[in-house]
XYZ file of C-alpha atoms in Angstrom:
474
model
C 67.026 -19.693 32.854
C 68.927 -21.154 29.922
C 72.071 -20.453 27.967
C 71.826 -18.953 24.476
C 75.365 -19.485 23.231
C 74.822 -18.640 19.571
C 74.150 -14.978 20.327
C 76.726 -14.658 23.072
C 73.940 -14.307 25.622
C 74.807 -15.776 29.017
C 71.262 -16.161 30.331
C 67.845 -15.952 28.695
C 64.621 -15.768 30.688
C 60.942 -15.230 29.993
C 58.090 -13.934 32.145
C 54.685 -14.821 30.697
C 51.405 -13.475 32.068
C 47.969 -14.806 31.104
C 46.241 -11.657 32.365
C 46.906 -7.906 32.170
C 50.189 -7.109 33.911
C 51.563 -3.987 35.612
C 55.268 -3.639 36.382
C 56.118 -0.804 38.770
C 59.737 0.132 39.463
C 62.148 3.031 39.420
C 63.723 1.324 36.420
C 63.604 -2.048 34.679
C 66.745 -3.413 33.017
C 68.550 -6.652 32.099
C 71.917 -7.642 33.553
C 75.052 -7.867 31.411
C 74.641 -10.202 28.429
C 71.212 -11.255 29.665
C 68.214 -11.601 27.366
C 64.940 -11.013 29.202
C 61.446 -11.060 27.708
C 58.073 -10.161 29.215
C 55.016 -11.444 27.357
C 51.364 -10.741 28.164
C 49.019 -13.164 26.408
C 45.615 -13.591 28.122
C 44.165 -17.044 27.773
C 40.647 -15.638 27.221
C 41.651 -13.890 23.997
C 41.294 -10.377 25.397
C 43.808 -7.616 24.703
C 46.858 -8.275 26.816
C 47.773 -4.925 28.345
C 51.245 -4.467 29.785
C 51.654 -1.353 31.895
C 54.955 0.087 33.084
C 54.447 2.442 36.021
C 57.048 4.686 37.681
C 58.019 4.536 41.354
C 59.122 7.614 43.262
C 62.784 8.069 44.117
C 66.091 8.481 42.362
C 67.177 5.461 40.351
C 70.754 4.259 40.789
C 73.273 4.086 37.919
C 73.078 0.838 35.966
C 76.271 -1.223 35.623
C 75.065 -3.439 32.789
C 76.023 -3.884 29.142
C 74.833 -5.737 26.044
C 71.607 -6.912 27.653
C 68.355 -7.317 25.753
C 64.903 -6.386 27.073
C 61.880 -7.386 24.980
C 58.239 -6.601 25.803
C 55.424 -8.407 23.955
C 51.753 -7.615 24.488
C 48.501 -6.620 22.836
C 49.005 -3.113 24.191
C 51.997 -1.541 25.919
C 51.344 1.526 28.066
C 54.676 2.764 29.346
C 54.923 5.635 31.804
C 58.052 4.359 33.543
C 61.724 3.801 32.796
C 63.182 0.983 30.722
C 66.955 0.647 30.380
C 69.403 -1.602 28.565
C 72.764 0.229 28.578
C 74.817 -0.496 25.451
C 72.081 -2.983 24.557
C 68.688 -3.417 22.924
C 65.101 -2.664 23.931
C 62.364 -4.087 21.710
C 58.656 -3.304 22.057
C 56.246 -5.550 20.144
C 52.512 -4.788 20.334
C 49.664 -3.723 18.035
C 49.410 -0.590 20.200
C 52.442 1.013 21.823
C 51.964 4.104 24.001
C 55.126 5.735 25.295
C 53.511 8.183 27.669
C 54.651 11.547 28.957
C 57.486 11.162 31.449
C 58.506 7.733 30.195
C 62.165 7.029 29.466
C 63.253 4.267 27.106
C 67.036 4.254 27.321
C 69.931 2.273 25.892
C 72.432 4.993 26.785
C 75.459 4.260 28.919
C 74.572 7.461 30.788
C 78.216 8.279 31.454
C 78.922 5.029 33.331
C 82.001 2.898 32.624
C 81.001 -0.774 32.789
C 83.365 -3.777 33.112
C 82.872 -5.959 30.035
C 85.080 -8.847 29.057
C 88.834 -9.198 28.758
C 91.597 -8.520 26.296
C 94.200 -11.093 25.219
C 97.625 -9.554 24.832
C 95.868 -6.285 24.064
C 95.099 -7.660 20.587
C 91.642 -9.233 20.905
C 88.580 -8.487 23.017
C 86.926 -11.595 24.430
C 84.131 -12.643 26.757
C 84.173 -16.211 28.096
C 80.497 -17.154 27.753
C 81.220 -20.432 29.522
C 84.031 -22.951 29.853
C 83.553 -24.154 26.268
C 82.623 -20.957 24.400
C 84.746 -17.857 23.964
C 82.937 -14.884 22.439
C 85.259 -12.638 20.390
C 84.191 -9.042 19.769
C 85.493 -6.974 16.899
C 85.217 -6.197 13.210
C 87.132 -9.199 11.841
C 85.345 -12.003 10.017
C 83.626 -14.338 12.477
C 83.667 -11.811 15.305
C 80.604 -10.363 16.991
C 80.313 -6.604 16.547
C 80.844 -4.612 19.758
C 77.733 -3.959 21.867
C 75.576 -1.240 20.337
C 72.579 0.841 21.409
C 69.232 0.128 19.716
C 65.564 0.777 20.476
C 63.178 -1.105 18.182
C 59.396 -0.598 18.145
C 57.130 -2.847 16.081
C 53.467 -1.892 16.182
C 50.349 -1.081 14.229
C 49.732 2.147 16.156
C 52.553 3.999 17.878
C 52.044 6.971 20.166
C 55.297 8.619 21.222
C 53.650 11.220 23.393
C 54.875 14.716 24.135
C 57.195 14.447 27.145
C 58.286 10.888 26.348
C 62.008 10.327 25.772
C 63.876 7.685 23.840
C 67.474 7.997 25.042
C 70.172 6.672 22.719
C 72.757 9.255 23.736
C 76.460 8.530 23.614
C 78.742 8.478 26.617
C 80.057 6.089 29.172
C 82.366 3.284 28.097
C 83.051 -0.432 28.290
C 86.220 -1.540 30.063
C 88.079 -4.776 29.443
C 90.459 -6.055 32.128
C 93.477 -8.256 31.449
C 95.472 -9.968 34.173
C 98.991 -11.078 33.267
C 100.896 -13.366 35.602
C 104.528 -12.313 35.987
C 106.879 -10.113 37.984
C 103.971 -7.908 39.028
C 102.280 -10.863 40.701
C 101.244 -14.431 39.980
C 97.791 -14.328 41.568
C 94.719 -12.628 40.140
C 93.968 -10.889 43.420
C 90.900 -9.097 42.053
C 89.172 -12.402 41.435
C 86.850 -13.111 44.342
C 87.695 -16.770 43.824
C 91.246 -15.841 44.884
C 90.404 -13.066 47.376
C 86.921 -13.888 48.744
C 86.903 -11.066 51.327
C 88.096 -8.283 49.031
C 85.481 -5.895 47.627
C 85.167 -2.626 45.755
C 83.094 0.460 46.533
C 82.419 3.487 44.363
C 81.734 6.891 45.978
C 78.365 8.354 45.033
C 77.039 5.012 43.752
C 74.603 3.621 46.315
C 73.212 0.706 44.332
C 70.288 -1.428 45.562
C 72.324 -4.526 44.709
C 75.699 -5.411 43.295
C 75.583 -5.669 39.493
C 75.833 -9.101 37.936
C 78.654 -9.801 35.525
C 79.509 -13.354 34.415
C 83.251 -12.748 34.913
C 83.499 -10.286 37.791
C 80.787 -11.968 39.855
C 82.548 -15.332 40.058
C 83.207 -16.059 43.733
C 81.281 -12.970 44.881
C 79.203 -14.099 47.877
C 77.451 -11.062 49.461
C 73.674 -11.146 49.060
C 71.318 -8.565 47.558
C 71.726 -5.190 49.239
C 74.916 -6.135 51.095
C 76.615 -2.877 52.017
C 79.095 -1.404 54.421
C 79.036 1.797 56.438
C 82.471 3.440 56.397
C 83.335 6.332 58.707
C 85.512 7.940 56.027
C 89.163 8.605 55.380
C 91.846 8.273 52.679
C 89.731 10.433 50.367
C 86.590 8.378 50.890
C 83.639 10.284 52.381
C 81.698 8.736 55.242
C 78.606 6.876 54.122
C 76.945 3.607 53.169
C 78.465 1.811 50.180
C 77.240 -1.170 48.190
C 79.779 -4.000 48.182
C 80.880 -4.787 44.626
C 83.075 -7.537 43.144
C 86.741 -6.638 43.580
C 87.334 -6.115 39.834
C 85.162 -2.991 40.002
C 88.053 -1.369 41.900
C 89.669 -0.681 38.510
C 86.809 1.650 37.543
C 87.414 5.406 37.851
C 87.219 6.660 41.445
C 86.729 3.219 43.011
C 88.272 1.877 46.244
C 89.238 -1.541 47.575
C 87.698 -2.547 50.915
C 88.257 -5.515 53.199
C 87.486 -6.270 56.803
C 90.514 -6.567 59.088
C 90.768 -8.164 62.522
C 92.025 -6.503 65.678
C 90.102 -3.231 65.420
C 86.882 -3.939 67.297
C 85.285 -0.702 68.582
C 87.716 1.454 66.601
C 86.751 5.122 66.890
C 84.993 6.590 63.821
C 87.107 9.700 64.342
C 90.484 7.933 64.403
C 91.314 6.314 61.061
C 94.751 4.679 61.077
C 97.103 4.995 58.104
C 99.039 1.838 57.224
C 102.539 1.486 55.776
C 101.162 0.532 52.344
C 99.171 3.779 52.171
C 95.861 2.183 53.033
C 93.732 3.415 55.906
C 91.937 1.311 58.496
C 88.690 3.069 59.343
C 85.637 2.305 61.420
C 82.658 0.663 59.822
C 80.064 -2.094 59.988
C 78.146 -4.291 57.595
C 74.584 -3.297 56.783
C 71.820 -3.845 54.237
C 71.656 -0.756 52.067
C 70.081 2.164 53.866
C 67.521 0.002 55.708
C 69.286 0.296 59.046
C 69.423 -3.495 59.280
C 72.740 -5.089 60.149
C 75.522 -4.449 62.616
C 76.072 -1.235 64.542
C 79.285 -2.069 66.399
C 82.323 -0.563 64.706
C 85.073 -2.824 63.420
C 88.055 -2.125 61.180
C 88.007 -1.943 57.372
C 91.140 -1.449 55.281
C 90.406 1.016 52.482
C 92.814 1.709 49.606
C 92.369 3.501 46.281
C 91.483 1.070 43.502
C 94.751 1.816 41.722
C 96.520 0.011 44.576
C 95.513 -3.231 42.829
C 98.108 -2.424 40.166
C 100.788 -2.863 42.855
C 99.459 -6.288 43.784
C 99.290 -7.751 40.271
C 99.720 -6.794 36.627
C 96.407 -5.516 35.242
C 95.715 -3.704 31.985
C 92.449 -1.896 31.349
C 91.242 -1.097 27.845
C 88.556 1.294 26.615
C 86.071 0.041 24.016
C 86.025 3.496 22.402
C 89.734 3.395 21.638
C 90.153 -0.358 21.050
C 87.456 -0.930 18.443
C 88.104 2.348 16.614
C 91.794 1.455 16.249
C 90.991 -2.112 15.244
C 88.627 -1.000 12.456
C 91.078 1.623 11.208
C 93.926 -0.895 11.047
C 91.761 -3.278 9.003
C 90.385 -0.547 6.733
C 86.827 -1.333 7.856
C 83.938 0.896 8.860
C 84.144 2.039 12.468
C 81.435 0.215 14.447
C 79.090 1.998 16.793
C 81.135 2.907 19.860
C 80.028 3.739 23.410
C 80.699 7.437 22.740
C 78.391 7.378 19.693
C 74.656 7.892 19.880
C 72.570 4.842 19.037
C 69.656 4.075 16.763
C 65.855 3.932 16.895
C 63.937 1.657 14.540
C 60.172 2.058 14.153
C 57.953 -0.202 12.062
C 54.319 0.942 12.083
C 51.535 -0.409 9.890
C 48.655 1.988 10.680
C 49.778 5.159 12.477
C 52.835 6.787 14.036
C 52.485 9.820 16.292
C 56.011 11.068 16.994
C 55.483 13.952 19.395
C 58.184 12.863 21.857
C 61.930 13.341 21.833
C 64.982 11.297 20.903
C 68.023 12.154 23.011
C 70.888 11.546 20.632
C 73.415 13.798 22.316
C 77.100 12.920 21.931
C 80.119 14.953 22.944
C 83.179 12.752 22.414
C 85.661 13.856 19.771
C 84.726 12.155 16.501
C 81.522 10.694 17.956
C 78.525 10.137 15.715
C 74.899 11.144 16.064
C 71.666 9.219 16.398
C 69.797 7.402 13.643
C 66.012 7.053 13.270
C 64.627 4.442 10.862
C 60.938 4.489 9.892
C 59.593 1.575 7.905
C 56.013 1.152 6.643
C 54.801 -0.397 3.393
C 53.145 2.863 2.320
C 54.419 6.064 3.919
C 53.195 9.632 3.455
C 55.066 12.650 4.825
C 52.630 15.514 5.178
C 49.171 16.201 6.598
C 46.701 13.413 7.273
C 44.035 15.207 5.218
C 46.161 14.932 2.070
C 47.382 11.370 2.590
C 46.216 8.555 0.308
C 44.113 5.871 1.973
C 46.075 3.116 3.661
C 49.268 5.162 4.148
C 51.063 5.663 7.454
C 51.264 9.430 7.899
C 54.393 11.080 9.283
C 54.081 14.690 10.411
C 57.074 16.605 8.975
C 57.060 19.016 11.918
C 57.407 16.095 14.324
C 60.214 14.601 12.234
C 62.037 17.932 12.174
C 61.849 18.375 15.943
C 62.234 14.805 17.202
C 65.991 15.158 17.664
C 67.468 12.476 15.386
C 70.634 13.359 13.474
C 69.955 10.957 10.605
C 66.471 9.915 9.469
C 65.809 7.022 7.093
C 62.236 6.785 5.777
C 61.218 3.583 4.034
C 63.612 1.068 5.553
C 65.896 0.047 8.369
C 69.653 -0.058 8.868
C 71.595 -3.061 10.108
C 75.164 -2.732 11.340
C 77.750 -4.897 9.576
C 81.540 -4.863 9.572
C 81.429 -3.266 6.112
C 79.025 -0.488 7.093
C 75.322 0.140 7.614
C 73.159 -2.159 5.517
C 69.928 -0.489 4.336
C 67.014 -2.906 4.191
C 64.206 -1.452 2.073
C 60.808 -2.070 3.691
C 58.548 0.394 1.898
C 56.803 -0.053 -1.400
C 56.097 3.671 -1.729
C 57.305 6.757 0.125
C 55.576 10.008 -0.764
C 56.459 13.505 0.436
C 53.435 15.722 0.069
C 53.328 19.201 -1.447
C 54.343 21.834 1.080
C 56.032 19.356 3.399
C 59.452 20.591 4.453
C 62.038 18.243 5.933
C 64.978 19.800 7.701
C 67.873 18.115 9.382
C 71.405 16.909 9.139
C 70.583 13.870 7.026
C 67.301 12.581 5.543
C 67.226 9.434 3.398
C 64.204 8.208 1.432
C 64.097 4.629 0.093
C 61.351 2.466 -1.429
C 61.044 -0.663 -3.500
C 58.721 0.879 -6.116
C 58.296 4.632 -5.774
C 59.753 7.644 -3.998
C 57.419 10.514 -4.857
C 58.374 14.138 -4.181
C 55.388 16.415 -4.730
C 57.416 19.627 -4.431
C 60.994 20.766 -4.059
C 60.361 22.549 -0.778
C 61.130 19.499 1.302
C 64.827 19.712 0.447
C 65.238 23.458 0.769
C 66.704 23.411 4.260
C 68.645 20.136 4.294
C 72.104 20.645 5.710
C 75.267 18.686 5.035
C 76.951 17.027 7.968
C 79.580 14.305 7.848
C 80.271 11.540 10.370
C 76.625 10.517 10.728
C 76.543 7.270 8.779
C 79.686 5.217 8.200
C 78.963 3.559 4.882
C 75.598 2.678 3.379
C 75.010 -0.665 1.693
C 71.672 -0.806 -0.126
C 69.715 -4.042 -0.348
C 66.113 -4.398 -1.486
């Protein structure tokens, strides 16, 4: 592990294999602000194949944000699930096969994730370490808020029927600010201050507590550390993963701590305390393995909002904070958690796009997904009519792939001023009879954009709120 301060990444790690490698899991993802790369490079010069295989079972929600997952190989065959919520997934290989049933997701999937702090409600920060403070925002010198991006760089791409690239909007990032004062002088939700205080979230049985550079400070339970609680005070009976205490400020969460004097308490006799908390029966365990204690002891359980009575905490939504900040400065609104993300594909030989992009977004004022396709010579139409040496894009696949905005011939880069268009194509040609339909289709090229008929524009619809501002650069 090492620290990559320049990019605001807390940890960077690399797994290198000198032989074909298969990773099998319900899901593979980086932790918050972690940059993780997997590289397959056989020493004998053979094609380094990296396979991602699924594992049966229901994957748990992922409490991670702004992580980066990069796969490098001679061939990537993905039938599993890759995730980097509010982050970036990059696939680099001469051959990339996203197979039926595979999910490549940077969506927040409806989960609110703790991420950083605010200062006086005016700035959004993340202490990378004791000497570096990362500031997020749209002002000069700030890092843009975490965004959702899937990037594929290959010679031959096969996005098979039944494969999904999920860049859907939803979920949120939550900053927490503790202010010492009349409400309390101790940051009680810091596990450095309250080492025996934890959070649990109903319905979220995680295999391990999520890692967060701020919230995890002082958090000692090991992987899989959980507690069985007999139920009470609105909390159903069940096994709960122990989380850092700060997670108690997430929607629906509870505070939990072991209390003495209640050995062998009856599971059917929870005891309400004067502060509104309830002491209920429970015991420590390791997930759902059955390992751990079985003798009931007492656990004090209170709704997470009770923390606001112990100290002065303010929580802030990334959706509202960064939108208001950009509006006040007269700048383009950055990609927000409620917005759908982007997919960038650079192919040099072929691109089969028979899969689906999930760019759904339901928040008021949220924006749709963007698909960028960049090849030096690009032909939209049938392979039989394409000039030699062109990457062929099937218009029917483009029309049904699910992207709200499609850019052919370049890529878009987010800046504080808007979306910068980087022209990558020399020539983009739309063949005779090819019809492109959709909310927004952009064609760019350094030398030629050739339209062989007018049919391709006959069904284009007008829809606002898809692209903030476009800045063109060759």
